[in-house]
PDB file of C-alpha atoms and ligand atoms in Angstrom:
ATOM      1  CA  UNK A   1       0.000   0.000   0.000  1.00  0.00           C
ATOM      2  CA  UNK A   2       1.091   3.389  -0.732  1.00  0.00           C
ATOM      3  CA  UNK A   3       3.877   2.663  -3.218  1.00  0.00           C
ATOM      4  CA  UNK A   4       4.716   3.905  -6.154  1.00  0.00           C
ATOM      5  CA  UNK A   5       3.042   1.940  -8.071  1.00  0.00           C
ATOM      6  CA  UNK A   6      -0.356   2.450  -6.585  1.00  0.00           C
ATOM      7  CA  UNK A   7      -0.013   5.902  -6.660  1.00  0.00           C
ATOM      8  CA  UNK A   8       0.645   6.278 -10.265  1.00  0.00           C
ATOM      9  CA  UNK A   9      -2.357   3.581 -10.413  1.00  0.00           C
ATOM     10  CA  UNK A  10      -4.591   5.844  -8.383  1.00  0.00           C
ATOM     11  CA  UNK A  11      -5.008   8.706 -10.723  1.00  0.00           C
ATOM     12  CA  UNK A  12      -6.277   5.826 -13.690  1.00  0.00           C
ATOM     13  CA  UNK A  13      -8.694   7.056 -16.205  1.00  0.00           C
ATOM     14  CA  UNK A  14      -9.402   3.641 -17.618  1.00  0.00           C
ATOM     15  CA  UNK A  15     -11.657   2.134 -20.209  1.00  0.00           C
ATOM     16  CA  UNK A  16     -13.096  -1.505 -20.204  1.00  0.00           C
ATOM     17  CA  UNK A  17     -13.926  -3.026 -23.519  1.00  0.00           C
ATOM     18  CA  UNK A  18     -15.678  -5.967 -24.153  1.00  0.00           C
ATOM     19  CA  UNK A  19     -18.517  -7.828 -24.726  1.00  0.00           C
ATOM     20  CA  UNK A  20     -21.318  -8.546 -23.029  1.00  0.00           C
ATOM     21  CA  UNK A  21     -21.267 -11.006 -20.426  1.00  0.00           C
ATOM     22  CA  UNK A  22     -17.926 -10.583 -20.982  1.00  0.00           C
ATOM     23  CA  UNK A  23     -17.217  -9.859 -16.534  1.00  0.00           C
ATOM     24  CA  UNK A  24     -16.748  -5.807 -17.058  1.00  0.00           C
ATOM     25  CA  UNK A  25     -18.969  -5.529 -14.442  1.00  0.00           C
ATOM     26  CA  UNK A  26     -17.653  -7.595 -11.770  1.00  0.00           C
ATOM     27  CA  UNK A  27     -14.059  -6.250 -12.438  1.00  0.00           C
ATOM     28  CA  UNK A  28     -14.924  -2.379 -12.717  1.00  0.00           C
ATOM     29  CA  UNK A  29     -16.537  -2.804  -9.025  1.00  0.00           C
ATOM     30  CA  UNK A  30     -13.272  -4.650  -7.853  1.00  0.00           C
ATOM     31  CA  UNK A  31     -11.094  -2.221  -9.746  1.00  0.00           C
ATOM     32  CA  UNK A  32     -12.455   0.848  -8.201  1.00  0.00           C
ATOM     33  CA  UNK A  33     -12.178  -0.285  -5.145  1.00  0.00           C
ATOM     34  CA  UNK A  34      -8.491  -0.950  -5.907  1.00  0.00           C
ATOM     35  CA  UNK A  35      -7.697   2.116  -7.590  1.00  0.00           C
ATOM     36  CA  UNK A  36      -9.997   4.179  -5.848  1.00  0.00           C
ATOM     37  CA  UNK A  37     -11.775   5.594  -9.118  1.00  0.00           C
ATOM     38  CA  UNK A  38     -15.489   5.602  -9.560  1.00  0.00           C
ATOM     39  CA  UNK A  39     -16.383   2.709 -12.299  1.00  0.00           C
ATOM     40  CA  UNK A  40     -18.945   4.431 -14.205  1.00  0.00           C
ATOM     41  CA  UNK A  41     -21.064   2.104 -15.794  1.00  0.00           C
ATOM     42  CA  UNK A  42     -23.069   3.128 -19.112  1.00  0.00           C
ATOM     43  CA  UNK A  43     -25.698   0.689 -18.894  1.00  0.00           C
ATOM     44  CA  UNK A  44     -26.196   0.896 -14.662  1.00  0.00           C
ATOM     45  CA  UNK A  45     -26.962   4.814 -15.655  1.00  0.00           C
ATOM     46  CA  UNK A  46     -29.104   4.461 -18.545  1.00  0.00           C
ATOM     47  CA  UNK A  47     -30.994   1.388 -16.358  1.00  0.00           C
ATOM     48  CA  UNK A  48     -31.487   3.460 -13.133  1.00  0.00           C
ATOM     49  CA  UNK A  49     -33.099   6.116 -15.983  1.00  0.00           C
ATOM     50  CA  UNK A  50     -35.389   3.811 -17.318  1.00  0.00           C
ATOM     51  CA  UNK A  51     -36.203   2.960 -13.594  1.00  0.00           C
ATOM     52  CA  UNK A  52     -36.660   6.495 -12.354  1.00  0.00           C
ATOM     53  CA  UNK A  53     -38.796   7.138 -15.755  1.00  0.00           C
ATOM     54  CA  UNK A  54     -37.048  10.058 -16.308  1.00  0.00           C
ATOM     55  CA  UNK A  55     -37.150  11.910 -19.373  1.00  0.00           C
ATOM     56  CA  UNK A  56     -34.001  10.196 -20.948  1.00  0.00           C
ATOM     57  CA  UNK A  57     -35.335   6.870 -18.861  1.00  0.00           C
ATOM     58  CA  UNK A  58     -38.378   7.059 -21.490  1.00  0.00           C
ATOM     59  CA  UNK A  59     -36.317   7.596 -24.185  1.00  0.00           C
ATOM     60  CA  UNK A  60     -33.686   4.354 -24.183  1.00  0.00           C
ATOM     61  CA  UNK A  61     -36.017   2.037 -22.697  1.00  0.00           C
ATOM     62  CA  UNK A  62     -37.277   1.107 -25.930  1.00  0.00           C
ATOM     63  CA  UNK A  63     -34.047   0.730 -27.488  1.00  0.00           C
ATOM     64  CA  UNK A  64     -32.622  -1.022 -24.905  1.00  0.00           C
ATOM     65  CA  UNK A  65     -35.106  -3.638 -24.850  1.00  0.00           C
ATOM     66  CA  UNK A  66     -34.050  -4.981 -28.037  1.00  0.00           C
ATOM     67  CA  UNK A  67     -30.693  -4.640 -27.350  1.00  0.00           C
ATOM     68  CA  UNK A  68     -29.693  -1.927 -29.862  1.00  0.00           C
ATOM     69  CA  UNK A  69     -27.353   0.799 -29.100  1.00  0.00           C
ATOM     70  CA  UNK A  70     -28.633   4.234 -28.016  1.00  0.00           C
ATOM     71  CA  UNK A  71     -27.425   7.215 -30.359  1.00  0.00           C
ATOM     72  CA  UNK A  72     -24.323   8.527 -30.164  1.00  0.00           C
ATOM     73  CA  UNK A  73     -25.544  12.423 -29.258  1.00  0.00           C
ATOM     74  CA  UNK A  74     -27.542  10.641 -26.214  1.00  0.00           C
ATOM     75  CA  UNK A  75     -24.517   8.834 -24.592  1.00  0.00           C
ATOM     76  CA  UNK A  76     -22.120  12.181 -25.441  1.00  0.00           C
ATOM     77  CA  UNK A  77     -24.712  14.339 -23.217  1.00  0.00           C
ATOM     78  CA  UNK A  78     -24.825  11.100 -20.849  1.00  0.00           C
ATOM     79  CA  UNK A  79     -20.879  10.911 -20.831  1.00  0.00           C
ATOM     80  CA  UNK A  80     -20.141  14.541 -20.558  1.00  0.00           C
ATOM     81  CA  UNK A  81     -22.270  15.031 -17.688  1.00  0.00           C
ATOM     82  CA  UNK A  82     -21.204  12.160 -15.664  1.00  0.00           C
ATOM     83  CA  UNK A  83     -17.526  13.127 -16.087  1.00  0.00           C
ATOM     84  CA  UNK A  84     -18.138  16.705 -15.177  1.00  0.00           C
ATOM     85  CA  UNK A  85     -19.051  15.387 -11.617  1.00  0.00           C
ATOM     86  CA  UNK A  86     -16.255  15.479  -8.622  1.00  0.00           C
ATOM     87  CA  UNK A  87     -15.547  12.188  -8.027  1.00  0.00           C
ATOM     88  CA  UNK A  88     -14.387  11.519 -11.278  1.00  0.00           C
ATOM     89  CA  UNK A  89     -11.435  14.547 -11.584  1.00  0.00           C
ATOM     90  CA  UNK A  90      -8.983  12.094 -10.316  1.00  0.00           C
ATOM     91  CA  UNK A  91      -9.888   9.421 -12.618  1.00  0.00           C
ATOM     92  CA  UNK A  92     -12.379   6.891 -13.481  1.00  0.00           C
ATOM     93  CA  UNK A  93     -13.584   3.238 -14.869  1.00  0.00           C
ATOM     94  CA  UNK A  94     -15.672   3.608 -17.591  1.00  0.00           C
ATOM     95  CA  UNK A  95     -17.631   0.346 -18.189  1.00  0.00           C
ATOM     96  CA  UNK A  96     -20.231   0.303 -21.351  1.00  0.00           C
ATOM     97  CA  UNK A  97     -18.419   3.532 -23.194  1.00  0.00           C
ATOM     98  CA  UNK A  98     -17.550   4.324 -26.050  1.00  0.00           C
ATOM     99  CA  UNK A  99     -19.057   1.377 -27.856  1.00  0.00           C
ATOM    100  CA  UNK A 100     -18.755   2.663 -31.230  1.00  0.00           C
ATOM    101  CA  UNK A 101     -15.868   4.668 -32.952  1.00  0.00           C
ATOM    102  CA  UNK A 102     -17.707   8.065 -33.296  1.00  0.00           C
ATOM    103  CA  UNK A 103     -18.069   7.874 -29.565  1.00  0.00           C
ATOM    104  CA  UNK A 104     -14.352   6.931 -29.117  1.00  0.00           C
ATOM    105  CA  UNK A 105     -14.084  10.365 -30.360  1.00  0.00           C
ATOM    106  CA  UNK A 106     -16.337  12.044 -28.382  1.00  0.00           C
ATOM    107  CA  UNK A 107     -14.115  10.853 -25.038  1.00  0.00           C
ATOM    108  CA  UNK A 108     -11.151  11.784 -26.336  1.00  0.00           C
ATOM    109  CA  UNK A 109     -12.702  15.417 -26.966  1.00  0.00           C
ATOM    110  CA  UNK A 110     -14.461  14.947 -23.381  1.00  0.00           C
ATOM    111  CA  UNK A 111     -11.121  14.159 -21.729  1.00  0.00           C
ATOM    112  CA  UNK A 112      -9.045  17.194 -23.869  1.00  0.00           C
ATOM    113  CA  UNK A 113     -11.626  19.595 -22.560  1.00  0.00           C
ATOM    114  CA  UNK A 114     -10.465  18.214 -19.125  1.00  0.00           C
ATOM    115  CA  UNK A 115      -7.067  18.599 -19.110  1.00  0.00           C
ATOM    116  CA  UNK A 116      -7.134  14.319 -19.118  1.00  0.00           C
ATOM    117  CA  UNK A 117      -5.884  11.938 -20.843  1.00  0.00           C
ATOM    118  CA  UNK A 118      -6.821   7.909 -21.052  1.00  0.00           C
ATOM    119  CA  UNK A 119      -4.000   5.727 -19.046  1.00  0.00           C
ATOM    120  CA  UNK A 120      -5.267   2.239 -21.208  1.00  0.00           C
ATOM    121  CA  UNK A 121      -7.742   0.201 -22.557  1.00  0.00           C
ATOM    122  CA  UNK A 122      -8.012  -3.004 -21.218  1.00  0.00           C
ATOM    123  CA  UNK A 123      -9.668  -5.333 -23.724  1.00  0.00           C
ATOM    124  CA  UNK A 124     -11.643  -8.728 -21.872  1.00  0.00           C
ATOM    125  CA  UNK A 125     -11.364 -11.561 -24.186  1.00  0.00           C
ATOM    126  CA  UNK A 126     -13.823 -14.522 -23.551  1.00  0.00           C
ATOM    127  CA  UNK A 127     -14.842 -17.059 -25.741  1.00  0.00           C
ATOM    128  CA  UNK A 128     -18.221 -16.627 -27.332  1.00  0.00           C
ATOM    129  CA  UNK A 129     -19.720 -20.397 -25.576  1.00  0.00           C
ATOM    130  CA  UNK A 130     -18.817 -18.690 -22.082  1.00  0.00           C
ATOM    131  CA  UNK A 131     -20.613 -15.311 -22.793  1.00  0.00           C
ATOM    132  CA  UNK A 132     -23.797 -16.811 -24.027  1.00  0.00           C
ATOM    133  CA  UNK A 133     -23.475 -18.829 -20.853  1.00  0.00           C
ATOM    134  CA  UNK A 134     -23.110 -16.151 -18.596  1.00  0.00           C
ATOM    135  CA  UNK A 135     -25.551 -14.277 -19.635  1.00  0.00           C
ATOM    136  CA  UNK A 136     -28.299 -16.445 -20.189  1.00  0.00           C
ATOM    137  CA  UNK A 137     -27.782 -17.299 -16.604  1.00  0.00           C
ATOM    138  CA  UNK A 138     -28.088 -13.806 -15.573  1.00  0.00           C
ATOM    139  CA  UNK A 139     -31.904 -12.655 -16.160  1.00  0.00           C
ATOM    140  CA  UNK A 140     -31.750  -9.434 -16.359  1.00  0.00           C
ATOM    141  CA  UNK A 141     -34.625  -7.593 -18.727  1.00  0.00           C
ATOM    142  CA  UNK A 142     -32.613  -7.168 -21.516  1.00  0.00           C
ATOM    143  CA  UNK A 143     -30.565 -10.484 -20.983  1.00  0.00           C
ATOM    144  CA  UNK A 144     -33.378 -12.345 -22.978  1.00  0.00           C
ATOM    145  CA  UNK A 145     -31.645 -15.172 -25.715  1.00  0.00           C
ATOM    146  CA  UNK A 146     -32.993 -13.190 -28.888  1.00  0.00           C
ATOM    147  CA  UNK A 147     -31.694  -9.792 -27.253  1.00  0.00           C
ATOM    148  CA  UNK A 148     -28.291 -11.516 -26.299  1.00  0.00           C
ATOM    149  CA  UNK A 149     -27.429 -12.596 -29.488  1.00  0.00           C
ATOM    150  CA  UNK A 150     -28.263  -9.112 -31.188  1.00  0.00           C
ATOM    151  CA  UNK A 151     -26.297  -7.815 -28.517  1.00  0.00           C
ATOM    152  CA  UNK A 152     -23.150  -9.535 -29.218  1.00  0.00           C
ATOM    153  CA  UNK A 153     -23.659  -8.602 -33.532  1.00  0.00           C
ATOM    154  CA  UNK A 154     -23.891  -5.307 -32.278  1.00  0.00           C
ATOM    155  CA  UNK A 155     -20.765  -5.814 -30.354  1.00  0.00           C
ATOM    156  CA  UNK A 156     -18.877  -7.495 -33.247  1.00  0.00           C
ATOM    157  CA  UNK A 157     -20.127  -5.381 -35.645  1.00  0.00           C
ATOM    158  CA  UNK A 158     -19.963  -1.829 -33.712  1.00  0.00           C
ATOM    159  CA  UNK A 159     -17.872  -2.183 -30.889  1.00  0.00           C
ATOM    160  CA  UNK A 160     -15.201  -4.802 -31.999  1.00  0.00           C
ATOM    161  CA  UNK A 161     -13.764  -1.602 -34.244  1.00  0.00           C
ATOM    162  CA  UNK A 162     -12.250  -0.032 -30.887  1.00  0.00           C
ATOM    163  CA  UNK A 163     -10.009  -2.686 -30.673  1.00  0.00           C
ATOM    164  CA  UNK A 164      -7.903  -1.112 -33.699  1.00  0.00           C
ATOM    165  CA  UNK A 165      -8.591   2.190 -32.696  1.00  0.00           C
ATOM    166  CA  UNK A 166      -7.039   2.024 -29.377  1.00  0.00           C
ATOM    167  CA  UNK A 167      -4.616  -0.672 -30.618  1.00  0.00           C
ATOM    168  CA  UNK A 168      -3.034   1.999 -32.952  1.00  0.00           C
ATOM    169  CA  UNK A 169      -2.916   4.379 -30.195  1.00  0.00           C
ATOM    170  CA  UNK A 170      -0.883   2.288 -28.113  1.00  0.00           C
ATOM    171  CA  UNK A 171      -3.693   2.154 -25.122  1.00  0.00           C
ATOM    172  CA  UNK A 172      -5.088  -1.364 -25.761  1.00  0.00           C
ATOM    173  CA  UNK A 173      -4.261  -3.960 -22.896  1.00  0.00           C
ATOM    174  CA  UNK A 174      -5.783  -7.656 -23.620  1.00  0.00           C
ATOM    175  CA  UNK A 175      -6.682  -9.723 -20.796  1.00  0.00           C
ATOM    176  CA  UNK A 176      -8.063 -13.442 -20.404  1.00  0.00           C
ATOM    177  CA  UNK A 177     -11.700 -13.025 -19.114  1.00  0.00           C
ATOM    178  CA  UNK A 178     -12.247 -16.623 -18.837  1.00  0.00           C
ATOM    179  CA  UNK A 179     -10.098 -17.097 -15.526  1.00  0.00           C
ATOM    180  CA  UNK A 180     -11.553 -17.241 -11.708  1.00  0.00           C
ATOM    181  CA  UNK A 181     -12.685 -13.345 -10.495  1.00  0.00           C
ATOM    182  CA  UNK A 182      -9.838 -13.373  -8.680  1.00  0.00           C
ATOM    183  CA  UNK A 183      -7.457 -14.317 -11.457  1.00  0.00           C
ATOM    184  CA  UNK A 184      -8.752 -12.019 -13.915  1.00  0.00           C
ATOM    185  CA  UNK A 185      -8.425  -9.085 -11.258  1.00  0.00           C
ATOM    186  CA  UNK A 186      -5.209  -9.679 -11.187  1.00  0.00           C
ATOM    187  CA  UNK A 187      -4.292 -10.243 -14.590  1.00  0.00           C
ATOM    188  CA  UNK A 188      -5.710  -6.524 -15.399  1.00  0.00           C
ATOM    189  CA  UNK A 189      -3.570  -4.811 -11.943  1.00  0.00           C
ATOM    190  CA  UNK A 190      -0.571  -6.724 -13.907  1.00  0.00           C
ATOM    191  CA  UNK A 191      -1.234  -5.213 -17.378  1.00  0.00           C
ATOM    192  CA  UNK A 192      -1.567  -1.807 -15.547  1.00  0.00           C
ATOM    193  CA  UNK A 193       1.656  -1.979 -14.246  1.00  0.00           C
ATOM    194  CA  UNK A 194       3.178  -3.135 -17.093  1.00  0.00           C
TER     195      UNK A 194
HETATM  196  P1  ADP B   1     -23.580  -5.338 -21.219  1.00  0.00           P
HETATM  197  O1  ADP B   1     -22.541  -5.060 -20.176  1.00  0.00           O
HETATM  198  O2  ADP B   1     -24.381  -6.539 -20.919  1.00  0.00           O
HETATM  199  O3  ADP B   1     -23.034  -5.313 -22.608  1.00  0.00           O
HETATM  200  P2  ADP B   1     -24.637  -2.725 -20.573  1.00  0.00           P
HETATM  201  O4  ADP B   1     -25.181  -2.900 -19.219  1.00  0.00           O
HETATM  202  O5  ADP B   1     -23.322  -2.053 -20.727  1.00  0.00           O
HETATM  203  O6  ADP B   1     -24.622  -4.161 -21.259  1.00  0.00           O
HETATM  204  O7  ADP B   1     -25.679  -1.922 -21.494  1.00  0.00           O
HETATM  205  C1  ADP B   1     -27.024  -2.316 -21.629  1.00  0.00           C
HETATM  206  C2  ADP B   1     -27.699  -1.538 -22.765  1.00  0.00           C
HETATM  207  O8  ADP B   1     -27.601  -0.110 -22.538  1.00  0.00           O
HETATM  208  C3  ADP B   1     -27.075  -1.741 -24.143  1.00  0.00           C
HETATM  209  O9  ADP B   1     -27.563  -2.907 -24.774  1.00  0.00           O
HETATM  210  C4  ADP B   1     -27.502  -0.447 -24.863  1.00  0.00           C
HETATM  211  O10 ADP B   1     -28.838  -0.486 -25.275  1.00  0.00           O
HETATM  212  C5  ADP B   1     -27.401   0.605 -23.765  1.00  0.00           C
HETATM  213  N1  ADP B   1     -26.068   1.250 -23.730  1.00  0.00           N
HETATM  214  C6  ADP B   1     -25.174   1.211 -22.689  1.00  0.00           C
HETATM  215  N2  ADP B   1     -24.062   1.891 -22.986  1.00  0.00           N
HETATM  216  C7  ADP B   1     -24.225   2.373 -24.244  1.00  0.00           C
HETATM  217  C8  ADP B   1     -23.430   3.149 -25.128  1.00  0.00           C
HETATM  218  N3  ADP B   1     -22.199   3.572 -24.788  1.00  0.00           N
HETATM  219  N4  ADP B   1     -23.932   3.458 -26.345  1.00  0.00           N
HETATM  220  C9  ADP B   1     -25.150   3.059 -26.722  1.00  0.00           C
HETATM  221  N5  ADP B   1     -25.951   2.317 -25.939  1.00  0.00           N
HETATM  222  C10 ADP B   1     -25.515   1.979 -24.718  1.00  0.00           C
END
């Protein structure tokens, strides 16, 4: 505790990429408490939303019900907003964001406007068996077998692109997903530090 290492840890702003089922989740919760950094999860905000019925609740519910991405402008304003707050000035988790390459750009003009600047990209590879398996077993609303699998096309076909973007900006870090919670905790501390 306290050495170098987890101080230069400590100030992480931090992406998680990866698909769904994929353990994001579990890790950004475990992360944050590690690297004291809020994990800031996308989906968790747009759910609580839908939950509250808020104006932008009303809006996504729809969408997310059939597992299709919300637009772009939507998750900038969500994004900007939830950025802008305190807690996340000396860094942050973001789980569920960007998910497309036009909001890849949008963070990266977020973060300039901040004075910040993303520390890595850690990239959760799991084979496609395990995620179905996962989330099938998980039962949330939109975690229905149809909306799963259009999920994961979105993900290949939207998402997936990141990995080249952030690969040819040097930030991507890949790390086995399909290990023990424990394990894969601390194969993404290890890829930090390296
Ligand atoms: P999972 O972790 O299972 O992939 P999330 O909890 O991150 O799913 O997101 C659930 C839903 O919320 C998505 O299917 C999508 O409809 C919406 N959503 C979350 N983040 C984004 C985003 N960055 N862009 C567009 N839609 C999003």
């Amino acid at each position: 505790m306290g050495d170098v290492a987890d101080q230069s840890l400590a100030s992480a702003c931090l992406v998680l990429l990866g698909p769904p089922g994929c353990g994001k989740g579990t890790q950004a919760a475990r992360l944050s408490e590690r690297l004291d950094v809020p994990a800031i999860s996308t989906g968790d905000m747009l759910r609580a939303a839908v939950a509250e019925g808020s104006e932008l609740g009303q809006r996504v519910s729809g969408i997310m019900a059939v597992g299709a991405l919300v637009d772009d402008a939507t998750m900038a304003d969500v994004v900007r907003d939830r950025l802008g707050r305190d807690d996340a000035q000396g860094g942050f988790l973001l789980d569920g964001f960007p998910r497309t390459v036009p909001q890849a750009g949008t963070l990266s003009t977020v973060l300039e406007e901040r004075q910040q600047e993303l520390d890595a990209v850690l990239l959760f590879e799991v084979p496609e068996a395990v995620l179905l398996e996962r989330t099938l077993g998980r039962q949330r609303a939109d975690d229905s077998e149809e909306v799963i699998r259009h999920r994961l096309r979105v993900y290949e076909a939207e998402t997936r692109p990141l990995v080249g973007y952030y690969g040819e900006r040097d930030l991507l870090r890949r790390v086995n997903g399909d290990q023990s919670m424990e394990a894969v905790t601390a194969s993404l501390l290890e890829a930090l530090e390296s």
